[in-house]
């Protein structure tokens, strides 16, 4: 059974940092792309970053470049999303998801087959 479990969210002040984790199980980790998405209240879910586990290639949404860093611990089948300089507009539920495609359209929700339950990030001003 494919499982993706996010953790690491919380309430932080603007300017702070968080590291989100996505623990994966039930599939061959190295064969997939893992994406991070977020959904703010009243807004559509949007892609923020992805990483190809096999070769480490990554990409970011323009809105988060320079503040978000995606990485992996392949020995632990875990993907991390480090977030610096948090802003109130980063407040959202953050999800990780599994992508079996080539990553060309990594920001498209339709590319992903399995999703975690999400972790809440709340940034106070």
mmCIF file of N, CA, C and O in Angstrom, residues 53-123:
data_model
loop_
_atom_site.group_PDB
_atom_site.id
_atom_site.type_symbol
_atom_site.label_atom_id
_atom_site.label_comp_id
_atom_site.label_asym_id
_atom_site.label_seq_id
_atom_site.Cartn_x
_atom_site.Cartn_y
_atom_site.Cartn_z
ATOM 1 N N UNK A 53 13.662 11.531 -7.499
ATOM 2 C CA UNK A 53 14.451 10.779 -6.537
ATOM 3 C C UNK A 53 15.650 10.127 -7.209
ATOM 4 O O UNK A 53 16.728 10.035 -6.636
ATOM 5 N N UNK A 54 15.512 9.700 -8.447
ATOM 6 C CA UNK A 54 16.579 8.949 -9.111
ATOM 7 C C UNK A 54 17.802 9.808 -9.397
ATOM 8 O O UNK A 54 18.933 9.323 -9.307
ATOM 9 N N UNK A 55 17.610 11.074 -9.758
ATOM 10 C CA UNK A 55 18.767 11.880 -10.129
ATOM 11 C C UNK A 55 18.872 13.202 -9.388
ATOM 12 O O UNK A 55 19.804 13.972 -9.622
ATOM 13 N N UNK A 56 17.921 13.463 -8.498
ATOM 14 C CA UNK A 56 18.010 14.660 -7.677
ATOM 15 C C UNK A 56 17.595 15.955 -8.348
ATOM 16 O O UNK A 56 17.653 17.022 -7.730
ATOM 17 N N UNK A 57 17.162 15.902 -9.596
ATOM 18 C CA UNK A 57 16.721 17.138 -10.251
ATOM 19 C C UNK A 57 15.512 17.687 -9.520
ATOM 20 O O UNK A 57 14.638 16.937 -9.104
ATOM 21 N N UNK A 58 15.462 18.998 -9.385
ATOM 22 C CA UNK A 58 14.367 19.611 -8.664
ATOM 23 C C UNK A 58 13.879 20.860 -9.396
ATOM 24 O O UNK A 58 14.555 21.376 -10.284
ATOM 25 N N UNK A 59 12.718 21.295 -9.015
ATOM 26 C CA UNK A 59 12.159 22.512 -9.599
ATOM 27 C C UNK A 59 11.277 23.178 -8.556
ATOM 28 O O UNK A 59 10.849 22.521 -7.588
ATOM 29 N N UNK A 60 11.042 24.470 -8.754
ATOM 30 C CA UNK A 60 10.284 25.255 -7.798
ATOM 31 C C UNK A 60 9.329 26.193 -8.534
ATOM 32 O O UNK A 60 9.625 26.670 -9.631
ATOM 33 N N UNK A 61 8.237 26.491 -7.875
ATOM 34 C CA UNK A 61 7.371 27.552 -8.369
ATOM 35 C C UNK A 61 8.092 28.885 -8.205
ATOM 36 O O UNK A 61 8.870 29.068 -7.253
ATOM 37 N N UNK A 62 7.843 29.796 -9.115
ATOM 38 C CA UNK A 62 8.503 31.098 -9.052
ATOM 39 C C UNK A 62 8.242 31.796 -7.721
ATOM 40 O O UNK A 62 9.113 32.502 -7.208
ATOM 41 N N UNK A 63 7.079 31.584 -7.162
ATOM 42 C CA UNK A 63 6.689 32.289 -5.937
ATOM 43 C C UNK A 63 7.491 31.869 -4.716
ATOM 44 O O UNK A 63 7.488 32.573 -3.698
ATOM 45 N N UNK A 64 8.197 30.724 -4.797
ATOM 46 C CA UNK A 64 8.923 30.239 -3.623
ATOM 47 C C UNK A 64 10.418 30.110 -3.853
ATOM 48 O O UNK A 64 11.161 29.774 -2.928
ATOM 49 N N UNK A 65 10.864 30.369 -5.082
ATOM 50 C CA UNK A 65 12.296 30.236 -5.370
ATOM 51 C C UNK A 65 13.107 31.129 -4.445
ATOM 52 O O UNK A 65 12.772 32.288 -4.226
ATOM 53 N N UNK A 66 14.170 30.566 -3.931
ATOM 54 C CA UNK A 66 15.048 31.303 -3.030
ATOM 55 C C UNK A 66 14.684 31.154 -1.568
ATOM 56 O O UNK A 66 15.497 31.444 -0.698
ATOM 57 N N UNK A 67 13.480 30.699 -1.274
ATOM 58 C CA UNK A 67 13.053 30.507 0.120
ATOM 59 C C UNK A 67 12.787 29.050 0.457
ATOM 60 O O UNK A 67 12.877 28.660 1.617
ATOM 61 N N UNK A 68 12.427 28.260 -0.532
ATOM 62 C CA UNK A 68 12.118 26.845 -0.328
ATOM 63 C C UNK A 68 13.250 25.994 -0.891
ATOM 64 O O UNK A 68 13.771 26.291 -1.971
ATOM 65 N N UNK A 69 13.606 24.940 -0.180
ATOM 66 C CA UNK A 69 14.603 23.995 -0.660
ATOM 67 C C UNK A 69 14.085 22.583 -0.458
ATOM 68 O O UNK A 69 13.715 22.213 0.663
ATOM 69 N N UNK A 70 14.084 21.805 -1.526
ATOM 70 C CA UNK A 70 13.627 20.417 -1.451
ATOM 71 C C UNK A 70 14.850 19.503 -1.430
ATOM 72 O O UNK A 70 15.853 19.772 -2.106
ATOM 73 N N UNK A 71 14.762 18.441 -0.653
ATOM 74 C CA UNK A 71 15.879 17.495 -0.547
ATOM 75 C C UNK A 71 15.329 16.130 -0.156
ATOM 76 O O UNK A 71 14.140 15.998 0.156
ATOM 77 N N UNK A 72 16.206 15.144 -0.183
ATOM 78 C CA UNK A 72 15.774 13.787 0.158
ATOM 79 C C UNK A 72 16.771 13.099 1.073
ATOM 80 O O UNK A 72 17.956 13.447 1.104
ATOM 81 N N UNK A 73 16.274 12.138 1.808
ATOM 82 C CA UNK A 73 17.100 11.156 2.509
ATOM 83 C C UNK A 73 16.657 9.818 1.938
ATOM 84 O O UNK A 73 15.662 9.234 2.385
ATOM 85 N N UNK A 74 17.370 9.357 0.918
ATOM 86 C CA UNK A 74 16.925 8.155 0.219
ATOM 87 C C UNK A 74 16.985 6.917 1.108
ATOM 88 O O UNK A 74 16.218 5.977 0.913
ATOM 89 N N UNK A 75 17.882 6.911 2.070
ATOM 90 C CA UNK A 75 17.970 5.764 2.982
ATOM 91 C C UNK A 75 16.719 5.649 3.843
ATOM 92 O O UNK A 75 16.383 4.550 4.300
ATOM 93 N N UNK A 76 16.042 6.771 4.047
ATOM 94 C CA UNK A 76 14.844 6.775 4.888
ATOM 95 C C UNK A 76 13.568 6.997 4.076
ATOM 96 O O UNK A 76 12.501 7.206 4.658
ATOM 97 N N UNK A 77 13.699 6.992 2.748
ATOM 98 C CA UNK A 77 12.526 7.213 1.875
ATOM 99 C C UNK A 77 11.746 8.458 2.293
ATOM 100 O O UNK A 77 10.509 8.432 2.417
ATOM 101 N N UNK A 78 12.474 9.527 2.497
ATOM 102 C CA UNK A 78 11.859 10.755 2.997
ATOM 103 C C UNK A 78 12.285 11.946 2.143
ATOM 104 O O UNK A 78 13.454 12.050 1.748
ATOM 105 N N UNK A 79 11.327 12.797 1.875
ATOM 106 C CA UNK A 79 11.571 14.045 1.158
ATOM 107 C C UNK A 79 11.301 15.196 2.111
ATOM 108 O O UNK A 79 10.311 15.171 2.859
ATOM 109 N N UNK A 80 12.172 16.191 2.083
ATOM 110 C CA UNK A 80 12.047 17.339 2.970
ATOM 111 C C UNK A 80 11.748 18.602 2.152
ATOM 112 O O UNK A 80 12.157 18.725 1.004
ATOM 113 N N UNK A 81 11.057 19.512 2.781
ATOM 114 C CA UNK A 81 10.863 20.841 2.214
ATOM 115 C C UNK A 81 11.249 21.848 3.292
ATOM 116 O O UNK A 81 10.538 22.006 4.283
ATOM 117 N N UNK A 82 12.392 22.469 3.098
ATOM 118 C CA UNK A 82 12.874 23.480 4.029
ATOM 119 C C UNK A 82 12.326 24.835 3.580
ATOM 120 O O UNK A 82 12.491 25.208 2.411
ATOM 121 N N UNK A 83 11.699 25.529 4.492
ATOM 122 C CA UNK A 83 11.097 26.822 4.166
ATOM 123 C C UNK A 83 11.712 27.892 5.044
ATOM 124 O O UNK A 83 11.679 27.788 6.277
ATOM 125 N N UNK A 84 12.270 28.905 4.425
ATOM 126 C CA UNK A 84 12.874 30.022 5.151
ATOM 127 C C UNK A 84 12.050 31.293 4.897
ATOM 128 O O UNK A 84 11.262 31.363 3.954
ATOM 129 N N UNK A 85 12.278 32.274 5.748
ATOM 130 C CA UNK A 85 11.646 33.597 5.577
ATOM 131 C C UNK A 85 10.142 33.467 5.334
ATOM 132 O O UNK A 85 9.599 34.019 4.373
ATOM 133 N N UNK A 86 9.500 32.725 6.213
ATOM 134 C CA UNK A 86 8.076 32.473 6.046
ATOM 135 C C UNK A 86 7.280 33.770 6.045
ATOM 136 O O UNK A 86 7.589 34.712 6.790
ATOM 137 N N UNK A 87 6.253 33.784 5.205
ATOM 138 C CA UNK A 87 5.366 34.924 5.068
ATOM 139 C C UNK A 87 3.937 34.492 5.403
ATOM 140 O O UNK A 87 3.594 33.314 5.241
ATOM 141 N N UNK A 88 3.101 35.407 5.835
ATOM 142 C CA UNK A 88 1.703 35.035 6.108
ATOM 143 C C UNK A 88 1.026 34.356 4.919
ATOM 144 O O UNK A 88 0.198 33.456 5.110
ATOM 145 N N UNK A 89 1.407 34.750 3.711
ATOM 146 C CA UNK A 89 0.792 34.134 2.527
ATOM 147 C C UNK A 89 1.256 32.705 2.279
ATOM 148 O O UNK A 89 0.751 32.033 1.380
ATOM 149 N N UNK A 90 2.216 32.232 3.059
ATOM 150 C CA UNK A 90 2.607 30.819 2.989
ATOM 151 C C UNK A 90 1.668 29.938 3.805
ATOM 152 O O UNK A 90 1.779 28.705 3.754
ATOM 153 N N UNK A 91 0.771 30.539 4.555
ATOM 154 C CA UNK A 91 -0.182 29.777 5.347
ATOM 155 C C UNK A 91 -1.030 28.899 4.438
ATOM 156 O O UNK A 91 -1.671 29.378 3.508
ATOM 157 N N UNK A 92 -0.999 27.598 4.709
ATOM 158 C CA UNK A 92 -1.698 26.631 3.859
ATOM 159 C C UNK A 92 -1.525 25.247 4.457
ATOM 160 O O UNK A 92 -0.716 25.041 5.363
ATOM 161 N N UNK A 93 -2.265 24.316 3.906
ATOM 162 C CA UNK A 93 -1.989 22.902 4.156
ATOM 163 C C UNK A 93 -1.014 22.456 3.077
ATOM 164 O O UNK A 93 -1.245 22.702 1.883
ATOM 165 N N UNK A 94 0.067 21.823 3.501
ATOM 166 C CA UNK A 94 1.094 21.372 2.579
ATOM 167 C C UNK A 94 0.982 19.855 2.407
ATOM 168 O O UNK A 94 0.909 19.118 3.394
ATOM 169 N N UNK A 95 0.977 19.452 1.153
ATOM 170 C CA UNK A 95 0.823 18.043 0.792
ATOM 171 C C UNK A 95 2.031 17.568 -0.012
ATOM 172 O O UNK A 95 2.567 18.317 -0.832
ATOM 173 N N UNK A 96 2.391 16.309 0.163
ATOM 174 C CA UNK A 96 3.325 15.696 -0.764
ATOM 175 C C UNK A 96 2.563 14.641 -1.569
ATOM 176 O O UNK A 96 1.526 14.130 -1.134
ATOM 177 N N UNK A 97 3.112 14.351 -2.740
ATOM 178 C CA UNK A 97 2.415 13.438 -3.638
ATOM 179 C C UNK A 97 3.421 12.719 -4.527
ATOM 180 O O UNK A 97 4.528 13.218 -4.769
ATOM 181 N N UNK A 98 3.004 11.564 -5.022
ATOM 182 C CA UNK A 98 3.859 10.713 -5.857
ATOM 183 C C UNK A 98 3.497 10.886 -7.332
ATOM 184 O O UNK A 98 2.319 10.836 -7.704
ATOM 185 N N UNK A 99 4.542 11.064 -8.146
ATOM 186 C CA UNK A 99 4.370 11.296 -9.580
ATOM 187 C C UNK A 99 5.169 10.266 -10.349
ATOM 188 O O UNK A 99 6.382 10.189 -10.188
ATOM 189 N N UNK A 100 4.476 9.471 -11.186
ATOM 190 C CA UNK A 100 5.159 8.447 -11.965
ATOM 191 C C UNK A 100 5.520 8.918 -13.371
ATOM 192 O O UNK A 100 6.081 8.143 -14.151
ATOM 193 N N UNK A 101 5.230 10.172 -13.689
ATOM 194 C CA UNK A 101 5.513 10.700 -15.022
ATOM 195 C C UNK A 101 6.934 11.264 -15.081
ATOM 196 O O UNK A 101 7.718 11.086 -14.152
ATOM 197 N N UNK A 102 7.255 11.979 -16.154
ATOM 198 C CA UNK A 102 8.636 12.430 -16.335
ATOM 199 C C UNK A 102 8.925 13.774 -15.685
ATOM 200 O O UNK A 102 10.043 14.249 -15.733
ATOM 201 N N UNK A 103 7.905 14.388 -15.094
ATOM 202 C CA UNK A 103 8.122 15.636 -14.375
ATOM 203 C C UNK A 103 7.985 16.890 -15.204
ATOM 204 O O UNK A 103 8.104 17.994 -14.668
ATOM 205 N N UNK A 104 7.730 16.742 -16.491
ATOM 206 C CA UNK A 104 7.603 17.926 -17.346
ATOM 207 C C UNK A 104 6.510 18.859 -16.829
ATOM 208 O O UNK A 104 6.676 20.084 -16.837
ATOM 209 N N UNK A 105 5.420 18.284 -16.396
ATOM 210 C CA UNK A 105 4.299 19.073 -15.876
ATOM 211 C C UNK A 105 4.113 18.815 -14.393
ATOM 212 O O UNK A 105 3.007 18.560 -13.922
ATOM 213 N N UNK A 106 5.198 18.905 -13.653
ATOM 214 C CA UNK A 106 5.192 18.511 -12.252
ATOM 215 C C UNK A 106 4.202 19.318 -11.427
ATOM 216 O O UNK A 106 3.764 18.872 -10.379
ATOM 217 N N UNK A 107 3.846 20.510 -11.875
ATOM 218 C CA UNK A 107 2.970 21.390 -11.120
ATOM 219 C C UNK A 107 1.493 21.053 -11.329
ATOM 220 O O UNK A 107 0.616 21.662 -10.717
ATOM 221 N N UNK A 108 1.240 20.087 -12.198
ATOM 222 C CA UNK A 108 -0.141 19.709 -12.521
ATOM 223 C C UNK A 108 -0.609 18.613 -11.576
ATOM 224 O O UNK A 108 0.016 17.558 -11.471
ATOM 225 N N UNK A 109 -1.729 18.853 -10.897
ATOM 226 C CA UNK A 109 -2.245 17.884 -9.936
ATOM 227 C C UNK A 109 -2.520 16.538 -10.601
ATOM 228 O O UNK A 109 -2.358 15.489 -9.971
ATOM 229 N N UNK A 110 -2.919 16.548 -11.866
ATOM 230 C CA UNK A 110 -3.261 15.322 -12.565
ATOM 231 C C UNK A 110 -2.104 14.375 -12.778
ATOM 232 O O UNK A 110 -2.313 13.217 -13.122
ATOM 233 N N UNK A 111 -0.880 14.871 -12.575
ATOM 234 C CA UNK A 111 0.300 14.031 -12.760
ATOM 235 C C UNK A 111 0.520 13.089 -11.575
ATOM 236 O O UNK A 111 1.350 12.189 -11.645
ATOM 237 N N UNK A 112 -0.199 13.299 -10.490
ATOM 238 C CA UNK A 112 0.078 12.617 -9.229
ATOM 239 C C UNK A 112 -0.980 11.571 -8.910
ATOM 240 O O UNK A 112 -2.182 11.812 -9.063
ATOM 241 N N UNK A 113 -0.491 10.432 -8.480
ATOM 242 C CA UNK A 113 -1.377 9.301 -8.224
ATOM 243 C C UNK A 113 -1.742 9.135 -6.747
ATOM 244 O O UNK A 113 -2.830 8.662 -6.432
ATOM 245 N N UNK A 114 -0.830 9.474 -5.885
ATOM 246 C CA UNK A 114 -1.056 9.288 -4.456
ATOM 247 C C UNK A 114 -0.678 10.565 -3.709
ATOM 248 O O UNK A 114 0.313 11.228 -4.056
ATOM 249 N N UNK A 115 -1.455 10.843 -2.672
ATOM 250 C CA UNK A 115 -1.287 12.054 -1.883
ATOM 251 C C UNK A 115 -1.251 11.724 -0.402
ATOM 252 O O UNK A 115 -1.901 10.770 0.054
ATOM 253 N N UNK A 116 -0.502 12.526 0.327
ATOM 254 C CA UNK A 116 -0.557 12.440 1.775
ATOM 255 C C UNK A 116 -1.755 13.199 2.317
ATOM 256 O O UNK A 116 -2.526 13.804 1.564
ATOM 257 N N UNK A 117 -1.881 13.182 3.637
ATOM 258 C CA UNK A 117 -3.031 13.816 4.291
ATOM 259 C C UNK A 117 -2.809 15.306 4.532
ATOM 260 O O UNK A 117 -3.763 16.029 4.852
ATOM 261 N N UNK A 118 -1.578 15.752 4.405
ATOM 262 C CA UNK A 118 -1.272 17.167 4.564
ATOM 263 C C UNK A 118 -0.818 17.534 5.959
ATOM 264 O O UNK A 118 -1.108 16.841 6.939
ATOM 265 N N UNK A 119 -0.081 18.639 6.032
ATOM 266 C CA UNK A 119 0.351 19.192 7.309
ATOM 267 C C UNK A 119 0.106 20.702 7.259
ATOM 268 O O UNK A 119 0.421 21.361 6.262
ATOM 269 N N UNK A 120 -0.450 21.226 8.323
ATOM 270 C CA UNK A 120 -0.849 22.632 8.357
ATOM 271 C C UNK A 120 0.340 23.522 8.704
ATOM 272 O O UNK A 120 1.035 23.282 9.693
ATOM 273 N N UNK A 121 0.541 24.552 7.898
ATOM 274 C CA UNK A 121 1.521 25.594 8.190
ATOM 275 C C UNK A 121 0.758 26.903 8.352
ATOM 276 O O UNK A 121 0.015 27.309 7.452
ATOM 277 N N UNK A 122 0.949 27.529 9.501
ATOM 278 C CA UNK A 122 0.293 28.802 9.768
ATOM 279 C C UNK A 122 1.364 29.818 10.138
ATOM 280 O O UNK A 122 2.160 29.572 11.054
ATOM 281 N N UNK A 123 1.379 30.934 9.415
ATOM 282 C CA UNK A 123 2.382 31.967 9.641
ATOM 283 C C UNK A 123 1.686 33.214 10.155
ATOM 284 O O UNK A 123 0.806 33.767 9.481
#
